[in-house]
Amino acid sequence: QVQLAESGGGLVQAGDSLRLSCAASGLTFSGGSVTTAWFRQAPGKEREFVAASFRGTRTYYADSVKGRFTMSRDNAKTAVYLQMNSLKPEDTAVYYCAADRSLILSSVTTAHYYDYWGQGTQVTVSS
């Protein structure tokens, strides 16, 4: 069974950086169809899109993180990363990695379409 596990969260101050990692098992990235993504969810809020690597060919970002966050992945290691720079208090949330074998481009920002999810890692940014 596919499993995803996030790590790298923590407590930082505004302007600092963090790098999140997501280790995947039971999933082959090199097949050419796997889309990976990051979502985040603050307490009492809906889960929101952060970034996605569509089939490993193009990367998309939410407007709120564009220019500050960079998503990457290592297909050989089946690992996904999120480099977060210039962090803001509004970035505070639990961050989740997600993956799907076959979703289409129009679905990349919608959590409902992803089959596989990690347990999340907490990111807290203080003022």
mmCIF file with all atom_site columns, N, CA and C in Angstrom, residues 2 5-6 10 18 23 27 36-37 40 44 47 54 59 65 77 83 92-93 104 106 118:
data_model
loop_
_atom_site.group_PDB
_atom_site.id
_atom_site.type_symbol
_atom_site.label_atom_id
_atom_site.label_alt_id
_atom_site.label_comp_id
_atom_site.label_asym_id
_atom_site.label_entity_id
_atom_site.label_seq_id
_atom_site.pdbx_PDB_ins_code
_atom_site.Cartn_x
_atom_site.Cartn_y
_atom_site.Cartn_z
_atom_site.occupancy
_atom_site.B_iso_or_equiv
_atom_site.pdbx_formal_charge
_atom_site.auth_seq_id
_atom_site.auth_comp_id
_atom_site.auth_asym_id
_atom_site.auth_atom_id
_atom_site.pdbx_PDB_model_num
ATOM 1  N N  . VAL A 1 2   ? 0.419   2.283  -0.665  1.00 0.00 ? 2   VAL A N  1
ATOM 2  C CA . VAL A 1 2   ? 1.159   3.533  -0.733  1.00 0.00 ? 2   VAL A CA 1
ATOM 3  C C  . VAL A 1 2   ? 1.110   4.230  0.615   1.00 0.00 ? 2   VAL A C  1
ATOM 4  N N  . ALA A 1 5   ? 5.001   10.076 4.223   1.00 0.00 ? 5   ALA A N  1
ATOM 5  C CA . ALA A 1 5   ? 5.364   10.530 5.559   1.00 0.00 ? 5   ALA A CA 1
ATOM 6  C C  . ALA A 1 5   ? 6.104   11.850 5.475   1.00 0.00 ? 5   ALA A C  1
ATOM 7  N N  . GLU A 1 6   ? 5.519   12.901 6.049   1.00 0.00 ? 6   GLU A N  1
ATOM 8  C CA . GLU A 1 6   ? 6.137   14.222 6.046   1.00 0.00 ? 6   GLU A CA 1
ATOM 9  C C  . GLU A 1 6   ? 7.070   14.397 7.236   1.00 0.00 ? 6   GLU A C  1
ATOM 10 N N  . GLY A 1 10  ? 8.387   22.747 12.024  1.00 0.00 ? 10  GLY A N  1
ATOM 11 C CA . GLY A 1 10  ? 8.925   23.281 13.256  1.00 0.00 ? 10  GLY A CA 1
ATOM 12 C C  . GLY A 1 10  ? 8.422   24.671 13.535  1.00 0.00 ? 10  GLY A C  1
ATOM 13 N N  . LEU A 1 18  ? 12.267  26.967 6.043   1.00 0.00 ? 18  LEU A N  1
ATOM 14 C CA . LEU A 1 18  ? 12.152  25.567 6.416   1.00 0.00 ? 18  LEU A CA 1
ATOM 15 C C  . LEU A 1 18  ? 12.105  24.740 5.148   1.00 0.00 ? 18  LEU A C  1
ATOM 16 N N  . ALA A 1 23  ? 8.508   11.382 2.313   1.00 0.00 ? 23  ALA A N  1
ATOM 17 C CA . ALA A 1 23  ? 9.020   10.112 1.830   1.00 0.00 ? 23  ALA A CA 1
ATOM 18 C C  . ALA A 1 23  ? 7.855   9.221  1.431   1.00 0.00 ? 23  ALA A C  1
ATOM 19 N N  . LEU A 1 27  ? 5.075   3.560  -4.259  1.00 0.00 ? 27  LEU A N  1
ATOM 20 C CA . LEU A 1 27  ? 4.700   4.433  -5.368  1.00 0.00 ? 27  LEU A CA 1
ATOM 21 C C  . LEU A 1 27  ? 5.931   4.715  -6.208  1.00 0.00 ? 27  LEU A C  1
ATOM 22 N N  . THR A 1 36  ? 2.415   14.827 -7.562  1.00 0.00 ? 36  THR A N  1
ATOM 23 C CA . THR A 1 36  ? 2.634   15.023 -6.137  1.00 0.00 ? 36  THR A CA 1
ATOM 24 C C  . THR A 1 36  ? 2.309   16.463 -5.776  1.00 0.00 ? 36  THR A C  1
ATOM 25 N N  . ALA A 1 37  ? 1.947   16.683 -4.528  1.00 0.00 ? 37  ALA A N  1
ATOM 26 C CA . ALA A 1 37  ? 1.483   18.005 -4.137  1.00 0.00 ? 37  ALA A CA 1
ATOM 27 C C  . ALA A 1 37  ? 1.680   18.241 -2.649  1.00 0.00 ? 37  ALA A C  1
ATOM 28 N N  . ARG A 1 40  ? -2.014  22.512 2.859   1.00 0.00 ? 40  ARG A N  1
ATOM 29 C CA . ARG A 1 40  ? -1.875  22.898 4.253   1.00 0.00 ? 40  ARG A CA 1
ATOM 30 C C  . ARG A 1 40  ? -3.246  23.191 4.844   1.00 0.00 ? 40  ARG A C  1
ATOM 31 N N  . GLY A 1 44  ? -9.415  25.046 12.177  1.00 0.00 ? 44  GLY A N  1
ATOM 32 C CA . GLY A 1 44  ? -10.703 25.625 11.841  1.00 0.00 ? 44  GLY A CA 1
ATOM 33 C C  . GLY A 1 44  ? -10.862 26.043 10.398  1.00 0.00 ? 44  GLY A C  1
ATOM 34 N N  . ARG A 1 47  ? -8.677  22.668 4.122   1.00 0.00 ? 47  ARG A N  1
ATOM 35 C CA . ARG A 1 47  ? -7.385  22.353 3.536   1.00 0.00 ? 47  ARG A CA 1
ATOM 36 C C  . ARG A 1 47  ? -7.206  23.128 2.234   1.00 0.00 ? 47  ARG A C  1
ATOM 37 N N  . PHE A 1 54  ? 2.845   18.396 -11.423 1.00 0.00 ? 54  PHE A N  1
ATOM 38 C CA . PHE A 1 54  ? 1.918   17.650 -12.265 1.00 0.00 ? 54  PHE A CA 1
ATOM 39 C C  . PHE A 1 54  ? 2.679   16.656 -13.123 1.00 0.00 ? 54  PHE A C  1
ATOM 40 N N  . THR A 1 59  ? 5.379   22.474 -12.394 1.00 0.00 ? 59  THR A N  1
ATOM 41 C CA . THR A 1 59  ? 5.094   22.780 -11.003 1.00 0.00 ? 59  THR A CA 1
ATOM 42 C C  . THR A 1 59  ? 4.174   23.990 -10.918 1.00 0.00 ? 59  THR A C  1
ATOM 43 N N  . VAL A 1 65  ? 1.923   31.670 -2.037  1.00 0.00 ? 65  VAL A N  1
ATOM 44 C CA . VAL A 1 65  ? 3.278   31.195 -1.778  1.00 0.00 ? 65  VAL A CA 1
ATOM 45 C C  . VAL A 1 65  ? 4.207   31.380 -2.958  1.00 0.00 ? 65  VAL A C  1
ATOM 46 N N  . LYS A 1 77  ? 14.398  8.472  -5.373  1.00 0.00 ? 77  LYS A N  1
ATOM 47 C CA . LYS A 1 77  ? 14.176  8.271  -3.947  1.00 0.00 ? 77  LYS A CA 1
ATOM 48 C C  . LYS A 1 77  ? 12.700  8.275  -3.575  1.00 0.00 ? 77  LYS A C  1
ATOM 49 N N  . GLN A 1 83  ? 10.647  23.638 -0.198  1.00 0.00 ? 83  GLN A N  1
ATOM 50 C CA . GLN A 1 83  ? 11.516  24.653 0.375   1.00 0.00 ? 83  GLN A CA 1
ATOM 51 C C  . GLN A 1 83  ? 10.696  25.906 0.606   1.00 0.00 ? 83  GLN A C  1
ATOM 52 N N  . THR A 1 92  ? 1.412   29.513 8.888   1.00 0.00 ? 92  THR A N  1
ATOM 53 C CA . THR A 1 92  ? 1.242   28.564 9.973   1.00 0.00 ? 92  THR A CA 1
ATOM 54 C C  . THR A 1 92  ? 0.107   27.593 9.663   1.00 0.00 ? 92  THR A C  1
ATOM 55 N N  . ALA A 1 93  ? 0.411   26.308 9.689   1.00 0.00 ? 93  ALA A N  1
ATOM 56 C CA . ALA A 1 93  ? -0.570  25.278 9.358   1.00 0.00 ? 93  ALA A CA 1
ATOM 57 C C  . ALA A 1 93  ? 0.085   23.915 9.495   1.00 0.00 ? 93  ALA A C  1
ATOM 58 N N  . ILE A 1 104 ? -5.866  14.671 -13.564 1.00 0.00 ? 104 ILE A N  1
ATOM 59 C CA . ILE A 1 104 ? -5.641  15.559 -14.694 1.00 0.00 ? 104 ILE A CA 1
ATOM 60 C C  . ILE A 1 104 ? -5.275  16.951 -14.193 1.00 0.00 ? 104 ILE A C  1
ATOM 61 N N  . SER A 1 106 ? -6.513  19.911 -14.441 1.00 0.00 ? 106 SER A N  1
ATOM 62 C CA . SER A 1 106 ? -7.528  20.752 -13.822 1.00 0.00 ? 106 SER A CA 1
ATOM 63 C C  . SER A 1 106 ? -7.834  20.358 -12.381 1.00 0.00 ? 106 SER A C  1
ATOM 64 N N  . GLY A 1 118 ? -0.090  11.972 3.409   1.00 0.00 ? 118 GLY A N  1
ATOM 65 C CA . GLY A 1 118 ? 0.685   11.782 4.609   1.00 0.00 ? 118 GLY A CA 1
ATOM 66 C C  . GLY A 1 118 ? -0.088  12.237 5.827   1.00 0.00 ? 118 GLY A C  1
#
